[in-house]
Short mmCIF file of C-alpha atoms and ligand atoms in Angstrom, two decimals:
data_model
loop_
_atom_site.label_atom_id
_atom_site.label_comp_id
_atom_site.label_asym_id
_atom_site.label_seq_id
_atom_site.Cartn_x
_atom_site.Cartn_y
_atom_site.Cartn_z
CA MET A 261 -12.88 10.89 13.66
CA LYS A 262 -13.63 13.81 11.61
CA VAL A 263 -10.85 15.99 9.89
CA SER A 264 -11.45 19.44 8.67
CA THR A 265 -9.34 22.51 7.95
CA THR A 266 -9.99 25.97 9.49
CA THR A 267 -8.69 29.51 9.09
CA ASP A 268 -8.83 29.93 12.90
CA THR A 269 -5.44 31.07 14.14
CA LEU A 270 -3.51 30.21 17.31
CA GLN A 271 -5.04 33.22 18.90
CA SER A 272 -8.76 32.25 18.19
CA TRP A 273 -8.80 28.43 18.03
CA GLU A 274 -10.50 26.59 20.86
CA GLY A 275 -10.52 22.91 21.58
CA THR A 276 -9.27 20.12 23.85
CA SER A 277 -5.73 19.44 22.78
CA LEU A 278 -3.38 21.39 20.44
CA ILE A 279 -0.43 20.25 18.60
CA ILE A 280 2.26 22.62 17.31
CA GLY A 281 4.77 21.50 14.73
CA LEU A 282 8.04 23.39 15.17
CA ILE A 283 11.01 23.87 12.83
CA GLU A 284 14.50 23.51 14.40
CA GLY A 285 16.33 26.89 14.49
CA ALA A 286 13.06 28.78 14.08
CA LEU A 287 11.24 28.36 17.29
CA GLU A 288 11.10 31.91 18.53
CA GLN A 289 8.23 33.45 16.68
CA LYS A 290 5.88 30.59 17.16
CA LEU A 291 6.65 30.15 20.86
CA ASN A 292 6.09 33.87 21.43
CA GLN A 293 2.63 33.52 19.90
CA LEU A 294 1.88 30.40 21.92
CA GLU A 295 3.00 31.99 25.18
CA ARG A 296 0.73 34.85 24.57
CA ARG A 297 -2.17 32.54 23.88
CA ILE A 298 -1.71 30.31 26.98
CA GLY A 299 -0.50 33.03 29.24
CA GLU A 300 2.60 31.27 30.51
CA SER A 301 6.20 31.14 29.67
CA LEU A 302 7.52 27.79 27.92
CA SER A 303 11.08 28.72 27.34
CA GLU A 304 12.43 27.39 30.73
CA SER A 305 10.71 24.07 30.28
CA LEU A 306 12.10 23.75 26.77
CA LYS A 307 15.54 24.45 28.00
CA ASN A 308 15.19 21.93 30.75
CA LYS A 309 13.99 19.37 28.51
CA ALA A 310 16.61 20.20 25.78
CA PHE A 311 13.87 20.43 23.27
CA ASN A 312 15.23 21.85 20.00
CA ALA A 313 12.56 20.80 17.57
CA LYS A 314 14.78 18.18 16.06
CA SER A 315 12.79 15.70 13.92
CA GLY A 316 10.91 13.37 16.23
CA GLU A 317 11.32 15.38 19.51
CA ILE A 318 8.00 15.49 21.30
CA LEU A 319 7.05 17.32 24.51
CA SER A 320 3.51 17.31 26.20
CA PHE A 321 2.16 19.79 28.74
CA GLN A 322 -1.00 19.59 30.82
CA LEU A 323 -2.46 23.08 30.98
CA PHE A 324 -4.59 23.82 34.02
CA HIS A 325 -5.71 27.39 33.26
CA GLY A 326 -5.10 27.75 29.50
CA PRO A 327 -7.49 27.66 26.53
CA PHE A 328 -6.95 24.01 25.96
CA LYS A 329 -6.23 21.15 28.33
CA LYS A 330 -3.25 19.68 26.50
CA LEU A 331 -0.43 21.08 24.44
CA ILE A 332 1.93 18.95 22.57
CA LEU A 333 5.09 20.33 20.78
CA ILE A 334 6.57 18.23 18.10
CA GLY A 335 9.92 18.73 16.28
CA LEU A 336 9.88 18.78 12.50
CA GLY A 337 13.67 19.10 12.12
CA GLU A 338 15.30 21.66 9.96
CA SER A 339 13.57 23.69 7.33
CA ASN A 340 15.71 22.35 4.36
CA ASN A 341 14.72 18.74 5.22
CA LEU A 342 10.97 19.56 5.71
CA VAL A 343 9.21 17.04 3.32
CA LEU A 344 5.79 15.59 3.49
CA ASN A 345 7.07 12.47 5.27
CA GLU A 346 8.13 14.66 8.15
CA LEU A 347 4.52 15.71 8.53
CA ARG A 348 3.39 12.10 8.30
CA LYS A 349 5.89 11.10 10.96
CA ALA A 350 4.94 13.84 13.36
CA THR A 351 1.21 13.22 12.88
CA SER A 352 1.65 9.52 13.62
CA ALA A 353 3.57 10.23 16.72
CA VAL A 354 0.95 12.77 17.89
CA THR A 355 -1.86 10.25 17.15
CA LYS A 356 -0.08 7.84 19.54
CA GLU A 357 0.48 10.62 22.04
CA THR A 358 -3.21 11.59 22.01
CA LEU A 359 -4.54 8.06 22.35
CA GLY A 360 -7.06 8.11 25.14
CA ASN A 361 -8.01 11.83 24.67
CA ASN A 362 -11.43 12.43 23.20
CA GLY A 363 -12.66 15.88 22.26
CA VAL A 364 -11.28 18.32 19.63
CA LEU A 365 -7.67 18.13 18.51
CA GLY A 366 -6.06 21.11 16.76
CA ILE A 367 -2.99 20.74 14.57
CA ASP A 368 -0.90 23.72 13.60
CA PHE A 369 1.87 22.79 11.29
CA PRO A 370 3.86 25.22 8.95
CA TRP A 371 1.50 24.72 6.07
CA GLU A 372 2.98 27.59 4.13
CA CYS A 373 6.05 25.26 3.46
CA PHE A 374 3.86 22.87 1.54
CA ASP A 375 1.28 22.60 -1.20
CA SER A 376 -1.92 22.82 0.87
CA ASN A 377 -3.66 19.86 -0.76
CA ALA A 378 -0.63 17.60 -0.41
CA ALA A 379 -0.15 18.51 3.27
CA VAL A 380 -3.84 18.12 4.09
CA LYS A 381 -3.94 14.72 2.52
CA ALA A 382 -0.78 13.49 4.05
CA VAL A 383 -1.76 14.56 7.58
CA ALA A 384 -5.25 13.26 7.23
CA GLU A 385 -4.17 9.78 5.91
CA ALA A 386 -1.52 9.66 8.65
CA LEU A 387 -4.09 10.51 11.36
CA ARG A 388 -6.27 7.58 10.25
CA LEU A 389 -3.73 4.96 9.13
CA SER A 390 -1.42 5.24 12.13
CA ARG A 391 -4.14 4.32 14.56
CA PHE A 392 -5.13 1.14 12.67
CA LYS A 393 -5.36 -1.87 14.80
CA ASP A 394 -6.67 -5.30 13.76
CA LEU A 395 -8.88 -6.71 16.50
CA ARG A 396 -10.88 -9.07 14.46
CA PHE A 397 -9.24 -12.08 15.96
CA ARG A 398 -9.37 -11.13 19.68
CA LYS A 399 -12.12 -12.61 21.96
CA THR A 400 -12.49 -9.32 23.74
CA PRO A 401 -11.18 -6.32 21.55
CA GLU A 402 -9.83 -3.57 23.84
CA PRO A 403 -11.45 -0.24 22.94
CA SER A 404 -9.26 2.83 21.85
CA ILE A 405 -10.37 6.32 22.30
CA PHE A 406 -9.43 8.93 19.88
CA PRO A 407 -10.38 12.63 19.38
CA GLU A 408 -13.70 12.99 17.55
CA ASN A 409 -12.69 15.94 15.72
CA VAL A 410 -9.37 17.13 14.28
CA GLU A 411 -9.00 20.59 13.09
CA LEU A 412 -5.96 21.71 10.98
CA ILE A 413 -5.66 25.29 12.08
CA ASN A 414 -4.06 28.31 10.65
CA PHE A 415 -5.02 27.49 7.17
CA PRO A 416 -4.87 30.31 4.53
CA GLU A 417 -8.01 29.11 2.85
CA SER A 418 -10.51 26.32 3.07
CA THR A 419 -8.93 23.22 1.74
CA ASN A 420 -11.59 20.63 2.53
CA GLN A 421 -12.28 19.39 -0.98
CA ILE A 422 -9.08 17.14 -1.02
CA LEU A 423 -10.27 15.44 2.28
CA GLN A 424 -12.96 13.67 0.20
CA GLU A 425 -10.25 11.62 -1.32
CA VAL A 426 -8.85 10.57 2.01
CA HIS A 427 -11.79 8.37 3.29
CA PRO A 428 -12.01 6.02 0.26
CA THR A 429 -8.28 5.67 -0.08
CA CYS A 430 -7.88 4.84 3.58
CA GLU A 431 -10.78 2.38 3.45
CA GLY A 432 -8.74 0.64 0.50
CA VAL A 433 -5.55 0.55 2.57
CA GLU A 434 -7.42 -0.81 5.71
CA LEU A 435 -9.06 -3.44 3.45
CA ALA A 436 -5.62 -4.42 2.14
CA ARG A 437 -4.24 -4.57 5.62
CA GLU A 438 -7.03 -6.84 6.84
CA LEU A 439 -6.83 -9.18 3.93
CA VAL A 440 -3.01 -9.49 4.38
CA GLY A 441 -3.29 -9.85 8.20
CA ALA A 442 -5.94 -12.66 7.93
CA PRO A 443 -4.51 -16.04 8.65
CA PRO A 444 -4.44 -18.67 5.83
CA ASN A 445 -7.09 -20.76 7.52
CA PHE A 446 -9.44 -17.82 7.23
CA LEU A 447 -8.40 -16.15 4.03
CA THR A 448 -8.53 -19.07 1.52
CA PRO A 449 -8.60 -18.67 -2.22
CA ASN A 450 -12.30 -19.04 -2.07
CA GLU A 451 -12.64 -16.51 0.73
CA LEU A 452 -10.50 -14.07 -1.25
CA ALA A 453 -12.98 -14.54 -4.24
CA ASN A 454 -15.83 -13.87 -1.90
CA GLN A 455 -14.31 -10.70 -0.54
CA ALA A 456 -13.79 -9.55 -4.16
CA LYS A 457 -17.41 -10.35 -4.92
CA LYS A 458 -18.62 -8.33 -1.82
CA ILE A 459 -16.52 -5.40 -2.97
CA ALA A 460 -18.05 -5.66 -6.48
CA GLU A 461 -21.54 -5.90 -5.18
CA ASN A 462 -21.25 -3.08 -2.74
CA HIS A 463 -19.51 -0.72 -5.11
CA SER A 464 -21.04 -1.49 -8.47
CA LEU A 465 -18.13 -3.16 -10.15
CA GLU A 466 -18.34 -5.98 -12.66
CA VAL A 467 -17.18 -9.28 -11.34
CA LYS A 468 -16.26 -12.71 -12.81
CA ILE A 469 -14.78 -15.65 -10.80
CA LEU A 470 -13.41 -18.53 -12.68
CA ASP A 471 -13.22 -21.92 -11.03
CA LYS A 472 -10.58 -24.65 -11.66
CA SER A 473 -12.35 -26.19 -14.65
CA GLU A 474 -12.86 -22.71 -16.39
CA CYS A 475 -9.19 -22.12 -15.73
CA ALA A 476 -8.36 -25.45 -17.25
CA GLU A 477 -10.33 -24.58 -20.33
CA LYS A 478 -8.26 -21.59 -20.84
CA GLY A 479 -5.21 -23.59 -20.66
CA MET A 480 -3.86 -22.05 -17.48
CA GLY A 481 -1.44 -24.87 -16.76
CA ALA A 482 1.14 -22.68 -14.87
CA PHE A 483 -1.54 -21.38 -12.41
CA LEU A 484 -3.11 -24.74 -11.86
CA ALA A 485 0.18 -26.47 -11.34
CA VAL A 486 0.84 -24.29 -8.28
CA SER A 487 -2.60 -25.05 -6.87
CA GLN A 488 -2.63 -28.73 -7.54
CA GLY A 489 -1.04 -29.82 -4.19
CA SER A 490 -3.62 -28.09 -2.13
CA ASP A 491 -6.94 -29.37 -0.82
CA LEU A 492 -8.44 -25.92 -1.48
CA ALA A 493 -9.63 -24.98 -5.01
CA PRO A 494 -8.13 -22.12 -6.90
CA ARG A 495 -10.10 -19.11 -7.90
CA PHE A 496 -9.43 -16.73 -10.71
CA ILE A 497 -10.83 -13.24 -9.86
CA HIS A 498 -11.60 -10.40 -12.39
CA LEU A 499 -13.23 -7.16 -11.39
CA VAL A 500 -13.94 -4.32 -13.65
CA TYR A 501 -14.43 -0.61 -13.04
CA LYS A 502 -16.18 1.23 -15.91
CA PRO A 503 -16.28 5.06 -15.83
CA LYS A 504 -19.22 7.13 -16.71
CA GLY A 505 -18.92 8.50 -20.12
CA ALA A 506 -16.17 7.67 -22.70
CA VAL A 507 -13.37 5.38 -22.04
CA LYS A 508 -10.03 6.91 -22.99
CA GLN A 509 -7.70 4.46 -21.45
CA ARG A 510 -7.78 0.90 -20.16
CA LEU A 511 -5.64 -0.40 -17.32
CA ALA A 512 -5.13 -3.85 -16.03
CA LEU A 513 -3.87 -4.31 -12.26
CA ILE A 514 -2.62 -7.84 -11.36
CA GLY A 515 -2.03 -8.85 -7.81
CA LYS A 516 -0.13 -12.03 -6.74
CA GLY A 517 -2.58 -14.02 -4.61
CA LEU A 518 -0.93 -16.87 -2.92
CA THR A 519 -3.06 -17.17 0.21
CA PHE A 520 -0.26 -19.48 1.59
CA ASP A 521 3.18 -20.30 0.19
CA SER A 522 4.74 -23.33 1.81
CA GLY A 523 7.26 -23.57 -0.95
CA GLY A 524 5.85 -26.82 -2.17
CA TYR A 525 8.34 -29.66 -2.45
CA ASN A 526 11.00 -26.90 -2.26
CA LEU A 527 9.69 -26.47 1.17
CA LYS A 528 10.53 -23.30 2.99
CA VAL A 529 13.06 -24.16 5.78
CA GLY A 530 15.50 -22.24 7.92
CA ALA A 531 15.30 -18.49 7.82
CA ALA A 532 12.63 -18.55 5.08
CA GLN A 533 9.90 -17.60 7.52
CA ILE A 534 7.23 -20.04 6.44
CA ASP A 535 4.87 -18.77 9.07
CA MET A 536 4.67 -15.40 7.44
CA MET A 537 3.69 -16.69 4.12
CA LYS A 538 0.05 -15.73 4.61
CA PHE A 539 1.19 -12.33 3.47
CA ASP A 540 1.98 -13.75 -0.02
CA MET A 541 -1.39 -12.42 -1.24
CA GLY A 542 -0.20 -8.89 -0.58
CA GLY A 543 -0.28 -7.92 -4.24
CA SER A 544 -3.90 -9.10 -4.57
CA ALA A 545 -4.79 -7.17 -1.41
CA ALA A 546 -3.47 -3.96 -2.80
CA VAL A 547 -5.35 -4.55 -5.97
CA LEU A 548 -8.56 -5.27 -4.17
CA GLY A 549 -7.91 -2.14 -1.89
CA THR A 550 -7.50 -0.01 -4.87
CA ALA A 551 -10.53 -1.40 -6.48
CA ARG A 552 -12.64 -0.52 -3.60
CA ALA A 553 -11.12 3.00 -3.41
CA ILE A 554 -11.44 3.57 -7.13
CA ALA A 555 -15.08 2.42 -7.16
CA GLU A 556 -15.89 5.15 -4.68
CA LEU A 557 -13.58 7.85 -6.21
CA LYS A 558 -15.08 7.20 -9.74
CA PRO A 559 -12.15 8.57 -11.93
CA ALA A 560 -13.22 9.67 -15.30
CA GLY A 561 -12.02 8.24 -18.67
CA ILE A 562 -10.31 5.09 -17.33
CA GLU A 563 -11.55 1.55 -17.41
CA ILE A 564 -9.70 -0.61 -14.99
CA HIS A 565 -9.55 -4.46 -14.68
CA PHE A 566 -8.50 -6.03 -11.40
CA ILE A 567 -7.12 -9.55 -11.79
CA ILE A 568 -6.00 -12.14 -9.23
CA ALA A 569 -5.06 -15.73 -9.77
CA ALA A 570 -5.66 -16.99 -6.18
CA CYS A 571 -4.48 -20.28 -4.74
CA GLU A 572 -2.24 -22.00 -2.17
CA ASN A 573 1.15 -23.55 -2.71
CA MET A 574 0.97 -26.77 -0.71
CA ILE A 575 2.23 -30.35 -0.62
CA ASN A 576 0.33 -33.62 -1.11
CA GLY A 577 0.48 -36.60 -3.46
CA SER A 578 -0.77 -34.55 -6.38
CA ALA A 579 1.60 -31.58 -5.89
CA VAL A 580 4.03 -30.45 -8.50
CA HIS A 581 7.37 -32.29 -8.60
CA PRO A 582 10.47 -30.17 -8.82
CA GLY A 583 11.21 -30.86 -12.48
CA ASP A 584 7.74 -30.96 -13.95
CA ILE A 585 7.07 -29.27 -17.27
CA VAL A 586 3.79 -27.42 -17.62
CA LYS A 587 2.12 -25.25 -20.33
CA ALA A 588 0.82 -21.71 -19.65
CA SER A 589 -2.14 -20.23 -21.51
CA ASN A 590 -0.02 -18.62 -24.20
CA GLY A 591 1.34 -22.08 -25.14
CA LYS A 592 4.79 -21.57 -23.62
CA THR A 593 6.15 -24.47 -21.70
CA ILE A 594 7.81 -24.00 -18.38
CA GLU A 595 10.16 -26.35 -16.55
CA ILE A 596 9.37 -25.87 -12.81
CA ASN A 597 13.01 -26.36 -11.42
CA ASN A 598 11.85 -24.85 -8.11
CA THR A 599 8.31 -25.13 -6.69
CA ASP A 600 8.90 -22.24 -4.42
CA ALA A 601 9.10 -19.91 -7.41
CA GLU A 602 5.38 -20.27 -7.63
CA GLY A 603 4.16 -16.72 -7.82
CA ARG A 604 5.53 -16.10 -11.30
CA LEU A 605 3.71 -19.15 -12.53
CA THR A 606 0.40 -17.75 -11.39
CA LEU A 607 1.24 -14.42 -12.64
CA ALA A 608 2.15 -15.85 -16.11
CA ASP A 609 -1.32 -16.94 -16.71
CA ALA A 610 -2.80 -13.79 -15.11
CA LEU A 611 -0.65 -11.58 -17.57
CA VAL A 612 -1.68 -13.67 -20.53
CA TYR A 613 -5.30 -13.29 -19.44
CA ALA A 614 -4.78 -9.42 -19.06
CA CYS A 615 -3.14 -9.08 -22.40
CA GLU A 616 -6.13 -10.69 -24.00
CA LEU A 617 -8.22 -7.73 -22.63
CA LYS A 618 -5.88 -5.40 -24.80
CA PRO A 619 -5.25 -2.87 -22.08
CA ASP A 620 -3.03 0.13 -22.64
CA LYS A 621 -1.07 -0.55 -19.48
CA ILE A 622 -0.65 -3.47 -17.04
CA VAL A 623 0.88 -3.12 -13.58
CA ASP A 624 1.41 -6.09 -11.40
CA LEU A 625 2.16 -6.24 -7.70
CA ALA A 626 3.75 -9.28 -6.13
CA THR A 627 5.52 -10.44 -3.08
CA LEU A 628 7.67 -12.22 -5.60
CA THR A 629 11.11 -12.63 -4.20
CA GLY A 630 13.24 -12.77 -1.10
CA ALA A 631 16.02 -11.34 -3.40
CA CYS A 632 14.15 -8.07 -3.63
CA VAL A 633 14.05 -7.82 0.18
CA ILE A 634 17.77 -8.33 0.19
CA ALA A 635 18.35 -5.63 -2.44
CA LEU A 636 15.96 -2.92 -1.13
CA GLY A 637 14.89 -3.81 2.48
CA GLU A 638 11.52 -3.33 4.10
CA GLU A 639 10.74 0.17 3.09
CA ILE A 640 11.31 0.17 -0.70
CA ALA A 641 9.59 -1.98 -3.45
CA GLY A 642 11.25 -2.83 -6.67
CA LEU A 643 9.92 -1.46 -9.96
CA TRP A 644 10.62 -2.98 -13.30
CA THR A 645 9.41 -1.62 -16.65
CA GLU A 646 10.83 -0.64 -20.02
CA ASP A 647 8.31 2.28 -20.29
CA ASP A 648 10.05 5.37 -18.94
CA GLN A 649 6.99 7.36 -18.69
CA LEU A 650 5.29 4.65 -16.74
CA ALA A 651 8.29 4.38 -14.48
CA ASP A 652 8.20 8.10 -13.83
CA ASP A 653 4.52 8.21 -13.28
CA LEU A 654 4.59 5.32 -10.79
CA THR A 655 7.62 6.75 -9.03
CA THR A 656 5.88 10.07 -8.61
CA ALA A 657 2.76 8.48 -7.45
CA ALA A 658 4.63 6.47 -4.80
CA ALA A 659 6.71 9.48 -3.72
CA ASP A 660 3.45 11.46 -3.29
CA ALA A 661 2.04 8.65 -1.13
CA GLY A 662 5.20 8.43 0.94
CA GLU A 663 5.65 4.78 -0.28
CA GLY A 664 9.20 3.83 -1.23
CA ILE A 665 9.86 2.57 -4.68
CA TRP A 666 13.12 2.15 -6.81
CA ARG A 667 13.49 1.31 -10.42
CA MET A 668 15.40 -1.80 -11.22
CA PRO A 669 16.99 -3.02 -14.46
CA LEU A 670 15.39 -5.64 -16.82
CA GLN A 671 18.80 -6.86 -17.77
CA ASP A 672 18.30 -8.84 -20.98
CA SER A 673 21.43 -10.84 -20.71
CA TYR A 674 20.24 -12.41 -17.49
CA LYS A 675 17.63 -14.25 -19.40
CA GLU A 676 20.42 -16.74 -20.01
CA GLY A 677 19.76 -17.89 -16.49
CA LEU A 678 16.26 -19.15 -17.37
CA LYS A 679 17.09 -21.33 -20.24
CA SER A 680 15.80 -24.80 -19.95
CA LEU A 681 17.24 -27.92 -21.66
CA LEU A 682 13.68 -29.21 -22.55
CA ALA A 683 11.11 -26.61 -21.98
CA ASP A 684 10.76 -23.10 -23.53
CA ILE A 685 11.86 -21.56 -20.21
CA LYS A 686 12.39 -22.56 -16.55
CA ASN A 687 10.87 -20.76 -13.64
CA THR A 688 14.04 -20.17 -11.61
CA GLY A 689 17.31 -18.71 -12.45
CA PRO A 690 20.55 -18.49 -10.35
CA ARG A 691 20.58 -16.93 -6.80
CA ALA A 692 22.36 -13.80 -7.88
CA GLY A 693 20.07 -11.15 -9.28
CA GLY A 694 16.96 -13.27 -8.31
CA SER A 695 14.56 -10.43 -8.39
CA ILE A 696 15.63 -9.43 -11.86
CA THR A 697 15.30 -12.96 -13.33
CA ALA A 698 11.87 -13.18 -11.74
CA ALA A 699 10.91 -9.87 -13.63
CA LEU A 700 12.35 -11.22 -16.83
CA PHE A 701 10.39 -14.49 -16.46
CA LEU A 702 7.14 -12.39 -16.15
CA LYS A 703 8.10 -10.37 -19.22
CA GLU A 704 7.85 -13.54 -21.33
CA PHE A 705 4.12 -13.57 -20.74
CA VAL A 706 3.42 -9.99 -21.60
CA GLU A 707 2.74 -8.93 -25.27
CA GLU A 708 5.33 -6.53 -26.48
CA SER A 709 2.91 -3.94 -27.57
CA ILE A 710 1.42 -3.46 -24.16
CA SER A 711 3.20 -1.17 -21.68
CA TRP A 712 3.88 -3.19 -18.41
CA ALA A 713 5.31 -2.61 -14.96
CA HIS A 714 6.03 -5.08 -12.28
CA ILE A 715 6.36 -4.08 -8.64
CA ASP A 716 7.99 -6.59 -6.23
CA ILE A 717 6.45 -5.82 -2.82
CA ALA A 718 8.12 -8.78 -0.82
CA GLY A 719 9.71 -6.25 1.58
CA THR A 720 7.12 -3.62 1.96
CA VAL A 721 4.06 -5.78 2.49
CA TRP A 722 4.60 -6.22 6.20
CA THR A 723 6.38 -4.49 9.07
CA GLU A 724 7.58 -6.18 12.23
CA LYS A 725 8.06 -2.73 13.93
CA ASP A 726 5.67 0.13 14.40
CA LYS A 727 6.61 2.50 11.59
CA GLY A 728 4.30 5.52 12.51
CA LEU A 729 1.86 5.53 9.62
CA ASN A 730 2.29 1.83 9.22
CA PRO A 731 1.77 0.15 12.69
CA ALA A 732 3.34 -3.25 13.09
CA GLY A 733 1.72 -5.91 10.74
CA ALA A 734 0.41 -5.49 7.18
CA THR A 735 1.16 -2.15 5.62
CA GLY A 736 -1.38 -2.07 2.74
CA TYR A 737 1.49 -1.00 0.60
CA GLY A 738 0.60 -0.14 -2.95
CA VAL A 739 -2.98 1.13 -2.56
CA ARG A 740 -2.09 4.83 -2.12
CA THR A 741 0.49 4.72 -4.82
CA LEU A 742 -1.99 3.04 -7.33
CA VAL A 743 -4.83 5.35 -6.35
CA ASN A 744 -2.55 8.41 -6.73
CA TRP A 745 -1.33 7.10 -10.14
CA ILE A 746 -4.86 6.51 -11.45
CA LEU A 747 -6.34 9.73 -10.17
CA LYS A 748 -3.56 11.70 -11.81
CA LEU A 749 -3.96 9.82 -15.04
CA SER A 750 -7.67 10.55 -15.06
CA LEU A 751 -7.16 14.35 -14.63
CA GLN A 752 -6.49 14.65 -18.37
CA PHE A 753 -9.89 13.05 -19.17
CA LYS A 754 -12.08 15.26 -16.92
N1 BES B 255 6.73 -15.57 -1.60
C1 BES B 255 7.92 -15.81 -1.89
C2 BES B 255 8.86 -14.63 -1.84
C3 BES B 255 9.11 -13.93 -0.53
C4 BES B 255 10.22 -14.32 0.25
C5 BES B 255 8.34 -12.95 -0.07
C6 BES B 255 10.43 -13.61 1.44
C7 BES B 255 8.55 -12.27 1.14
C8 BES B 255 9.63 -12.70 1.84
C9 BES B 255 8.23 -16.46 -3.30
O1 BES B 255 7.26 -17.27 -3.70
C10 BES B 255 9.44 -17.27 -3.12
O2 BES B 255 9.41 -18.26 -2.44
N2 BES B 255 10.47 -16.96 -3.89
C11 BES B 255 11.62 -17.59 -3.87
C12 BES B 255 12.20 -17.64 -5.21
C13 BES B 255 13.40 -18.59 -5.45
C14 BES B 255 12.98 -20.00 -5.21
C15 BES B 255 13.92 -18.39 -6.76
C16 BES B 255 12.67 -16.82 -2.99
O3 BES B 255 12.62 -15.60 -3.06
O4 BES B 255 13.37 -17.45 -2.27
MG1 MG B 256 7.59 -19.29 -2.93
ZN1 ZN B 257 5.32 -16.82 -2.94
#
């Protein structure tokens, strides 16, 4: 599917199907133009169907004599609520409505209400991401037919440049979705490392994979403790993007990479949804998706390290006992009072490793706590950082991507809950404020001079229901936010 913009107007455009986005309370003028173009009256039909262009209303017509075969009217709601997400939502609805129609699709939205680049990007991403379907595990994948060409019509000027960002970004989101969707017998820690290697080889990134003994040499006792109850070997993954020309800033992105989280001896039971815990590598998927996108987009001035401590949290005779004390690579000792709080143990060693690279900023993404899902639900990730600028930048990047994020407090006094009688810290605090103590635990492994943000994506990594741009399944959450953030940072170094 190729997307382009055109200055063709409603009166001159020709194609197979036309989509018109309408604003509630301001239908008249557009409808008049449309009626003139197709040579028939629509007002009676609209009245019969009670179509008022409320957000989400959709109406299709088959035209037998008109200049195109199909006409779809989609409501965008009132003009004062008209935000980019409304365009994303309408585009996704339309994509599903035009399923099975090949040919040329025209889209006429009220572009004048938006920044052109932002609107084009939002619509192009939604066109592609909302039709994502993972057919890798079917015996006979059912084919889907889509329009070959999509033209965004009525554009004041050519706005095709921005479309070059869309393909690499969507490839990154799709990669993340496929990694998260892959079952744990397929996507093992070693397979995750192989996928990372493949990305590096295909896109000229540097790659380093550490095996168990190399991690042991570095003293990664927290990470290795999590993996020791599994038959599958852990892998520590490190990719590097180096820009052409001078490096002005260095970033490290860390993703939680639990290819399966059974909970360990604190086994997941009851409502804990153990069968979904293949998605516990969603942070690493977002990081690899971003790596893939960045390798193609090649932002100037920024060196980026992509870091994943990949393993499984399983049970056997060698598994961690609840109560074990282990030592992380910065020398801090941890009492593992709950083996199901394993993500923070793997991240502890990943954070220490990242700090040794002396980056300016570290961002980690992790499906870290059920508590974050309780606090913010499925559409909003939690963001913790002490750096107000970083908080603002990530919040803006997420808002531009249409990905939900909300800043949460690093309440210092809650550290009390992580006090251990014997070790420097324990890995689990009380149930109340569980996503905050998790973030406070991570903070113990970050050097104070380095600016750091933690994003808990436990709720946003997966959706049971079709959410338009995010069809049911893995969402690829985080890729578009990170890519937006990095591209904006790099603008100052151009
Ligand atoms: N991977 C889970 C977090 C999770 C839970 C993600 C539900 C998505 C949905 C994490 O490893 C975990 O088990 N966390 C525990 C922490 C607790 C033991 C302090 C949790 O949230 O229950
Ligand atoms: Mg767990
Ligand atoms: Zn986990």
